[in-house]
CSV table of C-alpha atoms in Angstrom, one decimal:
chain,number,residue,atom,x,y,z
A,1,UNK,CA,233.8,-33.5,-75.8
A,2,UNK,CA,236.5,-34.4,-72.9
A,3,UNK,CA,237.0,-30.3,-72.5
A,4,UNK,CA,233.3,-30.4,-71.4
A,5,UNK,CA,233.2,-33.5,-69.3
A,6,UNK,CA,235.7,-31.5,-67.3
A,7,UNK,CA,233.6,-28.3,-67.0
A,8,UNK,CA,230.6,-30.6,-66.5
A,9,UNK,CA,232.6,-32.5,-63.6
A,10,UNK,CA,233.8,-29.4,-62.6
A,11,UNK,CA,230.8,-27.6,-62.0
A,12,UNK,CA,229.1,-30.5,-60.5
A,13,UNK,CA,231.6,-30.4,-57.5
A,14,UNK,CA,231.6,-26.9,-57.3
A,15,UNK,CA,227.7,-27.7,-56.4
A,16,UNK,CA,228.3,-30.2,-54.3
A,17,UNK,CA,230.5,-27.9,-52.7
A,18,UNK,CA,227.8,-24.9,-52.2
A,19,UNK,CA,225.3,-27.0,-51.6
A,20,UNK,CA,226.5,-29.3,-47.9
A,21,UNK,CA,227.6,-26.6,-44.9
A,22,UNK,CA,229.7,-28.5,-43.2
A,23,UNK,CA,230.2,-25.6,-40.7
A,24,UNK,CA,226.7,-26.9,-39.1
A,25,UNK,CA,226.2,-30.4,-41.1
A,26,UNK,CA,222.7,-29.2,-43.4
A,27,UNK,CA,222.9,-28.6,-46.8
A,28,UNK,CA,222.5,-25.2,-48.4
A,29,UNK,CA,219.2,-23.6,-49.0
A,30,UNK,CA,218.2,-23.1,-52.6
A,31,UNK,CA,216.3,-20.4,-54.2
A,32,UNK,CA,215.2,-16.8,-53.9
A,33,UNK,CA,212.8,-18.0,-51.7
A,34,UNK,CA,214.6,-18.9,-49.1
A,35,UNK,CA,217.1,-15.8,-49.4
A,36,UNK,CA,218.0,-14.0,-46.2
A,37,UNK,CA,214.7,-10.9,-46.4
A,38,UNK,CA,216.1,-8.7,-43.8
A,39,UNK,CA,214.5,-9.1,-40.6
A,40,UNK,CA,216.5,-11.1,-37.2
A,41,UNK,CA,212.5,-12.3,-36.3
A,42,UNK,CA,209.2,-12.8,-37.5
A,43,UNK,CA,206.7,-10.7,-35.6
A,44,UNK,CA,203.4,-12.3,-34.5
A,45,UNK,CA,200.8,-9.2,-34.2
A,46,UNK,CA,198.1,-10.7,-32.0
A,47,UNK,CA,200.0,-12.3,-29.2
A,48,UNK,CA,202.9,-8.9,-30.1
A,49,UNK,CA,205.7,-11.1,-29.9
A,50,UNK,CA,208.8,-11.8,-31.8
A,51,UNK,CA,210.1,-15.5,-32.9
A,52,UNK,CA,213.3,-15.0,-33.0
A,53,UNK,CA,215.9,-17.1,-35.6
A,54,UNK,CA,219.8,-16.3,-35.8
A,55,UNK,CA,219.9,-14.2,-39.2
A,56,UNK,CA,221.1,-10.5,-38.3
A,57,UNK,CA,220.5,-11.1,-34.3
A,58,UNK,CA,221.9,-7.9,-32.3
A,59,UNK,CA,225.7,-8.0,-31.7
A,60,UNK,CA,226.2,-6.7,-28.2
A,61,UNK,CA,229.3,-5.0,-29.0
A,62,UNK,CA,227.8,-3.3,-31.0
A,63,UNK,CA,224.3,-2.8,-30.8
A,64,UNK,CA,224.1,-1.8,-27.4
A,65,UNK,CA,220.1,-0.6,-28.0
A,66,UNK,CA,218.8,-3.9,-29.3
A,67,UNK,CA,219.9,-5.6,-26.6
A,68,UNK,CA,218.9,-3.7,-24.0
A,69,UNK,CA,222.1,-2.1,-22.7
A,70,UNK,CA,221.5,1.5,-21.8
A,71,UNK,CA,224.8,2.4,-21.9
A,72,UNK,CA,226.1,3.3,-25.0
A,73,UNK,CA,230.1,3.3,-24.3
A,74,UNK,CA,232.6,0.5,-23.6
A,75,UNK,CA,232.1,-3.0,-24.7
A,76,UNK,CA,228.9,-5.5,-23.7
A,77,UNK,CA,228.1,-9.3,-23.6
A,78,UNK,CA,225.2,-9.3,-22.4
A,79,UNK,CA,222.2,-9.3,-24.7
A,80,UNK,CA,218.1,-9.4,-23.4
A,81,UNK,CA,216.2,-8.2,-26.6
A,82,UNK,CA,213.1,-9.3,-25.2
A,83,UNK,CA,214.1,-7.1,-22.0
A,84,UNK,CA,213.4,-10.4,-20.0
A,85,UNK,CA,215.1,-8.8,-16.8
A,86,UNK,CA,212.9,-6.5,-16.2
A,87,UNK,CA,215.4,-4.7,-14.2
A,88,UNK,CA,218.3,-3.4,-15.8
A,89,UNK,CA,220.6,-3.7,-12.7
A,90,UNK,CA,221.2,-7.8,-12.8
A,91,UNK,CA,221.7,-6.8,-16.5
A,92,UNK,CA,224.2,-4.4,-15.7
A,93,UNK,CA,225.7,-7.2,-13.2
A,94,UNK,CA,225.9,-9.9,-15.4
A,95,UNK,CA,227.4,-7.5,-18.0
A,96,UNK,CA,229.8,-6.5,-15.0
A,97,UNK,CA,230.5,-10.4,-15.0
A,98,UNK,CA,231.3,-11.6,-18.3
A,99,UNK,CA,233.8,-8.5,-18.4
A,100,UNK,CA,235.6,-9.6,-15.3
A,101,UNK,CA,235.6,-13.1,-16.5
A,102,UNK,CA,238.1,-12.1,-19.3
A,103,UNK,CA,240.3,-10.0,-16.9
A,104,UNK,CA,240.9,-12.9,-14.5
A,105,UNK,CA,241.5,-16.2,-16.9
A,106,UNK,CA,245.2,-16.8,-19.3
A,107,UNK,CA,245.8,-14.7,-22.2
A,108,UNK,CA,245.6,-16.8,-25.6
A,109,UNK,CA,246.6,-14.4,-28.4
A,110,UNK,CA,246.9,-11.2,-30.4
A,111,UNK,CA,244.0,-9.3,-32.3
A,112,UNK,CA,244.5,-7.6,-35.4
A,113,UNK,CA,244.3,-4.4,-33.2
A,114,UNK,CA,247.4,-5.6,-30.9
A,115,UNK,CA,245.1,-6.7,-27.9
A,116,UNK,CA,245.5,-9.1,-25.7
A,117,UNK,CA,242.5,-11.7,-25.7
A,118,UNK,CA,241.8,-14.3,-23.1
A,119,UNK,CA,238.5,-16.1,-23.0
A,120,UNK,CA,235.0,-14.3,-24.3
A,121,UNK,CA,232.0,-15.1,-22.8
A,122,UNK,CA,228.6,-13.7,-23.8
A,123,UNK,CA,225.2,-14.6,-22.8
A,124,UNK,CA,221.8,-14.1,-25.2
A,125,UNK,CA,219.0,-14.4,-23.7
A,126,UNK,CA,214.9,-14.7,-25.8
A,127,UNK,CA,211.4,-15.1,-24.9
A,128,UNK,CA,210.3,-17.1,-28.4
A,129,UNK,CA,212.3,-18.5,-31.0
A,130,UNK,CA,211.4,-19.3,-34.6
A,131,UNK,CA,211.3,-23.4,-34.8
A,132,UNK,CA,211.9,-25.1,-38.5
A,133,UNK,CA,210.5,-27.7,-38.7
A,134,UNK,CA,213.1,-30.8,-38.2
A,135,UNK,CA,211.5,-33.9,-40.0
A,136,UNK,CA,210.8,-32.4,-43.9
A,137,UNK,CA,212.5,-34.0,-46.3
A,138,UNK,CA,213.5,-29.8,-47.7
A,139,UNK,CA,215.0,-29.1,-44.7
A,140,UNK,CA,217.8,-26.9,-45.5
A,141,UNK,CA,220.0,-24.1,-43.6
A,142,UNK,CA,220.0,-20.6,-45.3
A,143,UNK,CA,223.2,-18.3,-46.1
A,144,UNK,CA,223.1,-17.0,-42.2
A,145,UNK,CA,222.4,-20.3,-40.9
A,146,UNK,CA,218.6,-19.8,-40.3
A,147,UNK,CA,217.1,-23.5,-41.2
A,148,UNK,CA,214.2,-24.0,-43.3
A,149,UNK,CA,211.1,-24.7,-43.7
A,150,UNK,CA,209.4,-23.6,-40.4
A,151,UNK,CA,207.3,-26.0,-38.3
A,152,UNK,CA,203.7,-25.4,-38.5
A,153,UNK,CA,202.8,-25.2,-34.5
A,154,UNK,CA,199.1,-26.3,-35.4
A,155,UNK,CA,199.8,-29.2,-36.4
A,156,UNK,CA,203.2,-30.2,-34.3
A,157,UNK,CA,205.4,-29.6,-31.1
A,158,UNK,CA,209.0,-30.5,-31.1
A,159,UNK,CA,210.6,-33.2,-29.3
A,160,UNK,CA,212.7,-32.4,-26.4
A,161,UNK,CA,215.8,-33.6,-28.5
A,162,UNK,CA,214.7,-31.5,-31.1
A,163,UNK,CA,214.7,-28.5,-29.4
A,164,UNK,CA,218.0,-29.5,-28.2
A,165,UNK,CA,219.0,-29.4,-31.7
A,166,UNK,CA,217.1,-26.2,-33.0
A,167,UNK,CA,219.0,-24.1,-29.5
A,168,UNK,CA,222.4,-25.7,-30.6
A,169,UNK,CA,222.1,-24.7,-34.5
A,170,UNK,CA,221.0,-21.5,-32.8
A,171,UNK,CA,224.0,-21.0,-30.5
A,172,UNK,CA,226.9,-22.5,-32.4
A,173,UNK,CA,225.1,-20.1,-35.9
A,174,UNK,CA,225.3,-16.8,-33.1
A,175,UNK,CA,228.7,-17.7,-32.2
A,176,UNK,CA,230.0,-17.5,-35.5
A,177,UNK,CA,228.5,-14.6,-36.4
A,178,UNK,CA,229.5,-12.7,-33.7
A,179,UNK,CA,233.0,-13.5,-34.0
A,180,UNK,CA,233.9,-12.1,-31.0
A,181,UNK,CA,237.2,-13.7,-29.9
A,182,UNK,CA,240.2,-14.0,-33.0
A,183,UNK,CA,241.3,-17.8,-32.0
A,184,UNK,CA,237.9,-19.5,-31.0
A,185,UNK,CA,238.6,-18.3,-27.5
A,186,UNK,CA,234.8,-18.0,-27.2
A,187,UNK,CA,231.9,-19.0,-25.8
A,188,UNK,CA,228.3,-18.1,-26.4
A,189,UNK,CA,225.2,-18.8,-23.4
A,190,UNK,CA,222.0,-18.6,-25.1
A,191,UNK,CA,218.4,-19.0,-23.5
A,192,UNK,CA,215.0,-19.7,-24.5
A,193,UNK,CA,211.8,-19.4,-22.3
A,194,UNK,CA,209.6,-21.2,-25.1
A,195,UNK,CA,211.9,-23.8,-24.7
A,196,UNK,CA,213.6,-23.5,-20.9
A,197,UNK,CA,216.3,-24.4,-21.9
A,198,UNK,CA,219.9,-22.9,-22.4
A,199,UNK,CA,223.6,-24.2,-24.8
A,200,UNK,CA,226.4,-23.4,-24.4
A,201,UNK,CA,228.7,-22.9,-27.5
A,202,UNK,CA,232.4,-22.8,-26.9
A,203,UNK,CA,235.0,-21.9,-29.2
A,204,UNK,CA,237.9,-24.8,-30.4
A,205,UNK,CA,240.8,-23.4,-27.6
A,206,UNK,CA,237.4,-23.3,-24.7
A,207,UNK,CA,235.4,-26.4,-25.5
A,208,UNK,CA,239.3,-28.1,-24.5
A,209,UNK,CA,238.0,-27.0,-21.2
A,210,UNK,CA,234.2,-26.8,-21.4
A,211,UNK,CA,233.6,-31.2,-21.5
A,212,UNK,CA,230.4,-32.6,-22.4
A,213,UNK,CA,229.6,-33.2,-18.5
A,214,UNK,CA,231.1,-29.5,-17.2
A,215,UNK,CA,228.9,-28.1,-19.9
A,216,UNK,CA,225.5,-30.5,-18.5
A,217,UNK,CA,225.8,-29.7,-14.9
A,218,UNK,CA,226.1,-25.7,-15.5
A,219,UNK,CA,223.1,-25.6,-18.1
A,220,UNK,CA,221.4,-28.5,-15.5
A,221,UNK,CA,221.8,-25.8,-12.6
A,222,UNK,CA,221.0,-22.8,-14.9
A,223,UNK,CA,217.5,-24.3,-15.2
A,224,UNK,CA,216.5,-26.0,-11.9
A,225,UNK,CA,217.7,-22.1,-10.5
A,226,UNK,CA,214.5,-21.5,-13.0
A,227,UNK,CA,212.1,-23.5,-12.2
A,228,UNK,CA,212.5,-23.4,-8.1
A,229,UNK,CA,213.0,-19.4,-7.9
A,230,UNK,CA,211.3,-18.0,-11.2
A,231,UNK,CA,212.3,-16.2,-14.0
A,232,UNK,CA,213.6,-13.2,-12.8
A,233,UNK,CA,215.4,-14.3,-9.9
A,234,UNK,CA,216.4,-17.6,-11.5
A,235,UNK,CA,218.0,-15.9,-15.2
A,236,UNK,CA,220.4,-13.6,-12.5
A,237,UNK,CA,221.4,-16.5,-10.0
A,238,UNK,CA,221.2,-19.0,-13.0
A,239,UNK,CA,223.6,-16.8,-15.0
A,240,UNK,CA,226.1,-15.2,-11.9
A,241,UNK,CA,226.6,-19.0,-10.8
A,242,UNK,CA,227.3,-20.5,-14.3
A,243,UNK,CA,229.7,-17.3,-14.5
A,244,UNK,CA,231.5,-17.6,-11.6
A,245,UNK,CA,231.9,-21.5,-13.1
A,246,UNK,CA,232.6,-21.0,-16.3
A,247,UNK,CA,235.4,-18.5,-15.2
A,248,UNK,CA,236.8,-20.9,-13.0
A,249,UNK,CA,237.0,-23.3,-15.1
A,250,UNK,CA,238.5,-21.4,-18.2
A,251,UNK,CA,241.6,-20.9,-16.0
A,252,UNK,CA,243.4,-23.8,-17.0
A,253,UNK,CA,246.9,-24.2,-15.6
A,254,UNK,CA,248.4,-20.4,-15.0
A,255,UNK,CA,251.2,-18.8,-13.2
A,256,UNK,CA,248.8,-18.8,-10.0
A,257,UNK,CA,249.2,-22.5,-9.7
A,258,UNK,CA,252.9,-22.2,-10.3
A,259,UNK,CA,253.1,-20.1,-7.7
A,260,UNK,CA,251.1,-22.0,-5.7
A,261,UNK,CA,252.3,-25.1,-6.4
A,262,UNK,CA,256.4,-23.8,-5.4
A,263,UNK,CA,254.7,-22.2,-2.3
A,264,UNK,CA,253.9,-25.4,-1.3
A,265,UNK,CA,256.7,-27.4,-2.0
A,266,UNK,CA,259.3,-24.7,0.0
A,267,UNK,CA,256.5,-24.9,2.5
A,268,UNK,CA,257.0,-28.7,3.0
A,269,UNK,CA,261.3,-28.8,2.4
A,270,UNK,CA,261.2,-25.8,5.4
A,271,UNK,CA,259.5,-28.1,8.0
A,272,UNK,CA,261.1,-30.9,6.7
A,273,UNK,CA,264.6,-29.2,7.1
A,274,UNK,CA,263.2,-27.8,10.9
A,275,UNK,CA,262.0,-31.1,11.8
A,276,UNK,CA,265.5,-32.1,11.6
A,277,UNK,CA,267.2,-29.0,12.4
A,278,UNK,CA,265.7,-28.6,15.9
A,279,UNK,CA,264.7,-32.4,16.7
A,280,UNK,CA,267.0,-34.6,15.4
A,281,UNK,CA,269.9,-32.3,15.0
A,282,UNK,CA,270.1,-31.9,19.2
A,283,UNK,CA,269.8,-36.1,19.0
A,284,UNK,CA,272.8,-36.1,16.7
A,285,UNK,CA,274.5,-33.8,18.5
A,286,UNK,CA,274.0,-34.9,22.5
A,287,UNK,CA,275.3,-38.9,21.5
A,288,UNK,CA,278.3,-38.3,18.2
A,289,UNK,CA,279.0,-35.0,19.2
A,290,UNK,CA,279.2,-34.4,15.3
A,291,UNK,CA,277.7,-30.7,14.3
A,292,UNK,CA,279.3,-30.1,11.6
A,293,UNK,CA,277.1,-31.9,8.3
A,294,UNK,CA,274.2,-29.3,9.9
A,295,UNK,CA,275.5,-26.4,8.5
A,296,UNK,CA,274.7,-26.9,5.5
A,297,UNK,CA,271.1,-27.0,6.8
A,298,UNK,CA,271.7,-24.4,9.0
A,299,UNK,CA,272.5,-22.6,5.4
A,300,UNK,CA,269.6,-23.4,3.7
A,301,UNK,CA,266.8,-22.1,6.4
A,302,UNK,CA,268.8,-19.3,6.6
A,303,UNK,CA,267.9,-18.8,2.1
A,304,UNK,CA,265.2,-20.3,2.5
A,305,UNK,CA,263.9,-18.0,4.9
A,306,UNK,CA,264.5,-15.0,3.9
A,307,UNK,CA,267.3,-14.5,7.0
A,308,UNK,CA,270.1,-14.2,4.6
A,309,UNK,CA,268.7,-11.2,2.5
A,310,UNK,CA,267.4,-9.9,6.0
A,311,UNK,CA,271.1,-9.9,6.9
A,312,UNK,CA,272.4,-8.4,4.2
A,313,UNK,CA,269.6,-5.3,3.9
A,314,UNK,CA,270.6,-4.5,7.2
A,315,UNK,CA,274.4,-4.3,6.4
A,316,UNK,CA,273.9,-2.4,3.7
A,317,UNK,CA,271.9,-0.1,5.6
A,318,UNK,CA,274.5,0.4,8.5
A,319,UNK,CA,277.4,0.5,5.7
A,320,UNK,CA,275.6,3.5,3.3
A,321,UNK,CA,274.0,5.1,6.9
A,322,UNK,CA,278.2,5.8,8.0
A,323,UNK,CA,278.9,6.8,3.8
A,324,UNK,CA,281.7,9.6,4.1
A,325,UNK,CA,279.9,12.0,2.5
A,326,UNK,CA,277.1,11.9,4.5
A,327,UNK,CA,274.4,10.8,2.6
A,328,UNK,CA,274.0,7.1,3.3
A,329,UNK,CA,271.0,7.7,5.2
A,330,UNK,CA,268.7,8.6,2.1
A,331,UNK,CA,270.2,5.9,0.2
A,332,UNK,CA,269.0,3.6,3.4
A,333,UNK,CA,265.9,5.1,2.7
A,334,UNK,CA,265.5,4.9,-1.3
A,335,UNK,CA,266.7,1.0,-1.4
A,336,UNK,CA,263.5,0.3,1.9
A,337,UNK,CA,261.3,2.9,-1.1
A,338,UNK,CA,262.4,0.8,-3.4
A,339,UNK,CA,261.5,-2.5,-2.1
A,340,UNK,CA,258.1,-1.7,-0.6
A,341,UNK,CA,257.3,-0.8,-4.4
A,342,UNK,CA,258.5,-4.1,-5.2
A,343,UNK,CA,256.3,-5.5,-2.7
A,344,UNK,CA,253.3,-3.5,-3.8
A,345,UNK,CA,254.1,-4.4,-7.5
A,346,UNK,CA,253.8,-7.9,-7.4
A,347,UNK,CA,251.1,-7.6,-5.4
A,348,UNK,CA,249.4,-6.5,-8.1
A,349,UNK,CA,251.0,-8.8,-10.4
A,350,UNK,CA,249.6,-11.7,-8.8
A,351,UNK,CA,245.8,-10.2,-8.5
A,352,UNK,CA,245.8,-10.5,-12.5
A,353,UNK,CA,246.4,-14.1,-12.1
């Protein structure tokens, strides 16, 4: 009896573990009727439109053609299956900016292929969405995150709050299914024309930089572009603005900020020393005739300003030019070329930050 009780308790616990979907907060659907049927949208024949859900939604990394991207080579991060952007050029611009964002943000981790990953941002835009009935007593989530049952639109339409929840659930599931990043470093921007609503879904690391205030402001600005400029122009301008803002927000505190702070502190120190050296020193010398303490200031100024380095270079080149073997000028030229190469190298490294 005790053994049977333990088996029953274990089975109950297993069922309870399967019933609750802890990732998105909805009960797991039970029964064959709720299994994924292989279609990512429902086709409406009379209007020739598609109602999208997140099950098997096209992934821009792999499904280039389904996402409306004509290019088949390389990686893509923009998916427009309904071709809301009638021209291919704006989509290519958005795709290019999404790739550029990865090059302009800090490296966060190394994936299984040995590639260094920074923040990854992808965009999905659709015309219409399959609307679930959030008020149903049988509301549940199937194995791929689609909410069941569907809402009877002839009887009611979701409220603004319900639309926000539908968008959130779709975007969060989409980010999980796409698996763009290796270390929760991905962000998915999802827009639905039917709701005229956009939602930003961020992974754990990205959400540390994208607070609710930041995302709310981005989403409001995006919708303002569409309302003012119209769908075509508004989509392009809104996405460009959003990606540009995300690129700045996701940078955080990088090496570039460290370099800027060091340079600012150095300029401040040089300014103070120059003021003391040219201003206070003259008064001190005229009154007391005592200039030895200012030698230290002189040394510091020469070191910070690079005068010592220039003197060392000139002295070294002069010494090498009088080399007894006669090849001193070649050594001096090589040193100058090496220094020039080092300057260019430092410049290109700085561009990465």
